[in-house]
CSV table of C-alpha atoms and ligand atoms in Angstrom, one decimal:
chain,number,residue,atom,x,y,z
V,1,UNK,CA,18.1,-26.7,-25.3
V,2,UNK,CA,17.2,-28.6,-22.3
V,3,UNK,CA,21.1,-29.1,-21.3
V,4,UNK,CA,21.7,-25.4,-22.0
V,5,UNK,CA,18.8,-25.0,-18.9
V,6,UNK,CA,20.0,-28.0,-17.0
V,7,UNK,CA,23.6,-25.9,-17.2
V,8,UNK,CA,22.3,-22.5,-16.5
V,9,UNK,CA,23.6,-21.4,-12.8
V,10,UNK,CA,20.4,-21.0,-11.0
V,11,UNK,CA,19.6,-17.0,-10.7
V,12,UNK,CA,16.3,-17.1,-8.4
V,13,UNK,CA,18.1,-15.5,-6.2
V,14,UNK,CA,19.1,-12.2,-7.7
V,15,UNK,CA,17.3,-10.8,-11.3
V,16,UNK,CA,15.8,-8.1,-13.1
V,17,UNK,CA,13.7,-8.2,-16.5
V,18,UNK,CA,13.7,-4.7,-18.5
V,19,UNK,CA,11.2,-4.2,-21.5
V,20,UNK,CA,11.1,-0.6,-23.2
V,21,UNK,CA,7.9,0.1,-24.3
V,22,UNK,CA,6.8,2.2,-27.1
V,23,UNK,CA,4.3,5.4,-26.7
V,24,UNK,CA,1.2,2.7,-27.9
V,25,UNK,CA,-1.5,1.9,-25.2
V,26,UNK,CA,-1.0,-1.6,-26.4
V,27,UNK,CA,2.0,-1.8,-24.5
V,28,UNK,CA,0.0,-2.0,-21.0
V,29,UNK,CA,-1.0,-5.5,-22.6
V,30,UNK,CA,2.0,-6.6,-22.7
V,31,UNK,CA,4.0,-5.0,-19.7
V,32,UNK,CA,0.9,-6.7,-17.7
V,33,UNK,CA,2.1,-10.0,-19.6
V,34,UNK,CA,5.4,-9.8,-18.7
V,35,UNK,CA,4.6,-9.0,-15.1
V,36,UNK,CA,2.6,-12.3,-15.0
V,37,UNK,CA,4.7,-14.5,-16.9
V,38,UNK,CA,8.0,-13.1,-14.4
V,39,UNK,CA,5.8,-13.8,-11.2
V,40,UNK,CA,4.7,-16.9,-11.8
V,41,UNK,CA,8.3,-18.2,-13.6
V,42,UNK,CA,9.7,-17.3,-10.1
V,43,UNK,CA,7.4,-18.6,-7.8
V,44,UNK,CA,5.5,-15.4,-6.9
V,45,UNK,CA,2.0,-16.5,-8.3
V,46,UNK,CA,0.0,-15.0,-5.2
V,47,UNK,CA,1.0,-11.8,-5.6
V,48,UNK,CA,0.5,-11.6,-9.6
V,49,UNK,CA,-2.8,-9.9,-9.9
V,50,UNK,CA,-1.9,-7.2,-7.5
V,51,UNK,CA,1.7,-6.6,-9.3
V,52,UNK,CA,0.0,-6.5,-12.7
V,53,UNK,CA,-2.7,-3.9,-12.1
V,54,UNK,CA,-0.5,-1.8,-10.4
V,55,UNK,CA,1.9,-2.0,-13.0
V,56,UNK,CA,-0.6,-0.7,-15.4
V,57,UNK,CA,-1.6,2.3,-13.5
V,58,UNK,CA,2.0,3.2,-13.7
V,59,UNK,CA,2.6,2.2,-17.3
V,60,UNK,CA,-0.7,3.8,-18.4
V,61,UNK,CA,0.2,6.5,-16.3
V,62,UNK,CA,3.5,6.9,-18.2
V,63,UNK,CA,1.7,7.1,-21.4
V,64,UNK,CA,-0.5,9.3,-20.5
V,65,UNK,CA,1.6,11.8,-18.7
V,66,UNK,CA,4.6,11.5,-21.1
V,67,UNK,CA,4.9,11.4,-24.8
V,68,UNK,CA,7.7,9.6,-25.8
V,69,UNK,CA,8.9,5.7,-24.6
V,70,UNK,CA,9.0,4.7,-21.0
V,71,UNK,CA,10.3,1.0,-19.7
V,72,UNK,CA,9.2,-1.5,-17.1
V,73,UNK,CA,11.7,-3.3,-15.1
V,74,UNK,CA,11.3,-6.3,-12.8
V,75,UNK,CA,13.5,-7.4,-10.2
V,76,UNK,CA,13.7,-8.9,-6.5
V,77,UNK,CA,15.2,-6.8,-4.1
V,78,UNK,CA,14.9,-9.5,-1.9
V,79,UNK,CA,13.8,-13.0,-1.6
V,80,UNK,CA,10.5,-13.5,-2.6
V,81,UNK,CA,10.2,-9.9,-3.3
V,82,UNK,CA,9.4,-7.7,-6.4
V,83,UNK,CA,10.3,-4.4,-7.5
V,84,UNK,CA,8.3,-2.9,-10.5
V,85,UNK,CA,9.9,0.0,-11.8
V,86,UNK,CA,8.3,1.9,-14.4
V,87,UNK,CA,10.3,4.9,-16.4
V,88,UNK,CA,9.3,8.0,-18.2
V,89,UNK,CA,10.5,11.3,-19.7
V,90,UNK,CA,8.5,13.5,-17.8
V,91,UNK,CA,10.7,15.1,-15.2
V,92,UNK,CA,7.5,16.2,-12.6
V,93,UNK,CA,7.4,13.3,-10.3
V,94,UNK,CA,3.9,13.1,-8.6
V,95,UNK,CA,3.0,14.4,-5.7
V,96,UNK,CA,2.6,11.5,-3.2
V,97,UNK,CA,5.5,9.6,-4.9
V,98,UNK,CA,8.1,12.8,-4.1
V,99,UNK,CA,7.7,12.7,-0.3
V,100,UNK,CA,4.3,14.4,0.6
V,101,UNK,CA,3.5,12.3,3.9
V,102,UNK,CA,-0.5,12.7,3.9
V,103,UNK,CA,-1.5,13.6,0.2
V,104,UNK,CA,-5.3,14.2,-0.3
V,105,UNK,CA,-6.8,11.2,-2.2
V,106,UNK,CA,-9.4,12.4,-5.1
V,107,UNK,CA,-12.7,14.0,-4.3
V,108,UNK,CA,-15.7,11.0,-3.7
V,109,UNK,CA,-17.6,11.6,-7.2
V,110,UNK,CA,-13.8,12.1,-9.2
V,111,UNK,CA,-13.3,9.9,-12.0
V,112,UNK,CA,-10.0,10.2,-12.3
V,113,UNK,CA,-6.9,9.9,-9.7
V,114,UNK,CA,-7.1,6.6,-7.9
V,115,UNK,CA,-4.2,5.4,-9.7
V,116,UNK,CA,-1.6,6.2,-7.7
V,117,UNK,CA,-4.2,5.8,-4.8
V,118,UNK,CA,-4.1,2.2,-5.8
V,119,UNK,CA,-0.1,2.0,-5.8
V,120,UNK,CA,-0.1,3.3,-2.5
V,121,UNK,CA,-2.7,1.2,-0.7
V,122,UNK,CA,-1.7,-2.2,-2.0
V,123,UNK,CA,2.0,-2.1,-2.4
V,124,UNK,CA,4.5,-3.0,1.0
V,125,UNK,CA,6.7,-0.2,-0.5
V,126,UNK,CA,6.5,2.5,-3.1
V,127,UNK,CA,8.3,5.7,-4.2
V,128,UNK,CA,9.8,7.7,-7.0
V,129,UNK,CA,13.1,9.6,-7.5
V,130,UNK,CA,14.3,11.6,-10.5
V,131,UNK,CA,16.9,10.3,-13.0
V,132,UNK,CA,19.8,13.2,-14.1
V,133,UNK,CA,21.0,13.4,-17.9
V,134,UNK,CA,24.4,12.0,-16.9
V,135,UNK,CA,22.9,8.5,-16.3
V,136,UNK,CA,23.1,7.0,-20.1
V,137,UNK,CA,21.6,10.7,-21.0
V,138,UNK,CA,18.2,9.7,-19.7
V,139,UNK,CA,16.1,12.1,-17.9
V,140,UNK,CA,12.6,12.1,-16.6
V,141,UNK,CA,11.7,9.8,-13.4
V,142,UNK,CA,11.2,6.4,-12.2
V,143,UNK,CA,8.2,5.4,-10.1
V,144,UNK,CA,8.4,1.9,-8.5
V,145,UNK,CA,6.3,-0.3,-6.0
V,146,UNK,CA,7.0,-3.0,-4.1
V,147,UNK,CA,5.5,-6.3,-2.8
V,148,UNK,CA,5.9,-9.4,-0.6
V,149,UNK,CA,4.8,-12.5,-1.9
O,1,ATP,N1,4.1,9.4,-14.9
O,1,ATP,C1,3.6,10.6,-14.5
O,1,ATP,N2,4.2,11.7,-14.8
O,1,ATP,C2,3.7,12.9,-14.5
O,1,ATP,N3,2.6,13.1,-13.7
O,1,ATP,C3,1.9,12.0,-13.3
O,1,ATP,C4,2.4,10.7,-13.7
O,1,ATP,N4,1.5,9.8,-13.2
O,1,ATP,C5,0.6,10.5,-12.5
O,1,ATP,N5,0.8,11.9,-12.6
O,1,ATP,C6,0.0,12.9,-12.0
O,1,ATP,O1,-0.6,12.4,-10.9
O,1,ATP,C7,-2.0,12.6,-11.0
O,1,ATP,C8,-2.7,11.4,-10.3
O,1,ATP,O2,-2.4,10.2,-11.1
O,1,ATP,P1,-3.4,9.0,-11.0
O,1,ATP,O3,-2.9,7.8,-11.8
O,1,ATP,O4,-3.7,8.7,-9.5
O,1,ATP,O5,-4.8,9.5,-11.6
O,1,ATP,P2,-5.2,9.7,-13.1
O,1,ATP,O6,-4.1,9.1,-14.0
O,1,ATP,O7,-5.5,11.2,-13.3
O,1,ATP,O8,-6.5,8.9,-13.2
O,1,ATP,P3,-6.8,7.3,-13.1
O,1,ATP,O9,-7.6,7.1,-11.9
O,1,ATP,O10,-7.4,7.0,-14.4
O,1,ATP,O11,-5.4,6.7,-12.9
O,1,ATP,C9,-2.3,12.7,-12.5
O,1,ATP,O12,-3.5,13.3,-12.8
O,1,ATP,C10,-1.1,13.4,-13.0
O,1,ATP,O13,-1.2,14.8,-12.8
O,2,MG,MG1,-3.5,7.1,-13.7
């Protein structure tokens, strides 16, 4: 095992980790573990917390706003960046993540809609952008943040 790793090209420069998830709140758990356990395998540990909750506003977003399976996918755009893409079924891409420049936050005494709130505050980078049938006949959107570690 260890000469398969020793023999491994090195890939820190360029990678992506993909996990499809089923419609069970459970899987926040574990798209948070796999957030952490990427981060910190590649040398991103400072920015793990942040990447984490913000993954699971989108993931519980996802299954919350959608009712069939969604996926989380991690990769680095760049050096010692990450990319957290979250997919669902639902084609209606929210407001601030489909271009609005200014959108309102929620009212002081709501107690719901900072999600997206957080996502915008904390990540370098964040947006969304519809996915047609013709890719692999998936539909629905993708909502993805980024962050500099
Ligand atoms: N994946 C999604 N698909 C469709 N609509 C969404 C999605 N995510 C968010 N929305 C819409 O955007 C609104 C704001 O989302 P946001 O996560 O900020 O707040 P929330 O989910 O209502 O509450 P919370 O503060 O618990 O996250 C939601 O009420 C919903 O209408
Ligand atoms: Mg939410």
């Amino acid at each position: 095992m260890d000469n398969v790793a020793a023999n491994t090209p090195c890939s820190d420069d360029f990678w992506t980790y993909t996990l499809a998830l089923p419609h069970d709140g459970r899987a926040v758990r574990i798209a948070r573990a796999m957030t952490r356990t990427v981060l910190h395998t590649y040398g991103m540990p400072q920015v793990s917390d942040v990447a984490e909750l913000l993954a699971s506003e989108l993931v519980t977003n996802a299954l919350r706003y959608s009712d069939g399976p969604s996926w989380i996918r991690l990769s680095n755009p760049r050096t010692k960046h990450v990319r957290v893409g979250v997919w669902d079924s639902n084609p209606t891409i929210p407001a601030p993540f489909r271009g609005a420049l200014h959108p309102p936050g929620p009212p002081e005494c709501a107690e719901r809609g900072r999600g997206l709130l957080l996502v915008r505050e904390c990540a370098d980078r964040w947006g969304g952008y519809a996915l047609g049938e013709e890719v692999f006949g998936m539909c629905g959107k993708l909502l993805w943040f980024e962050l500099a570690a």
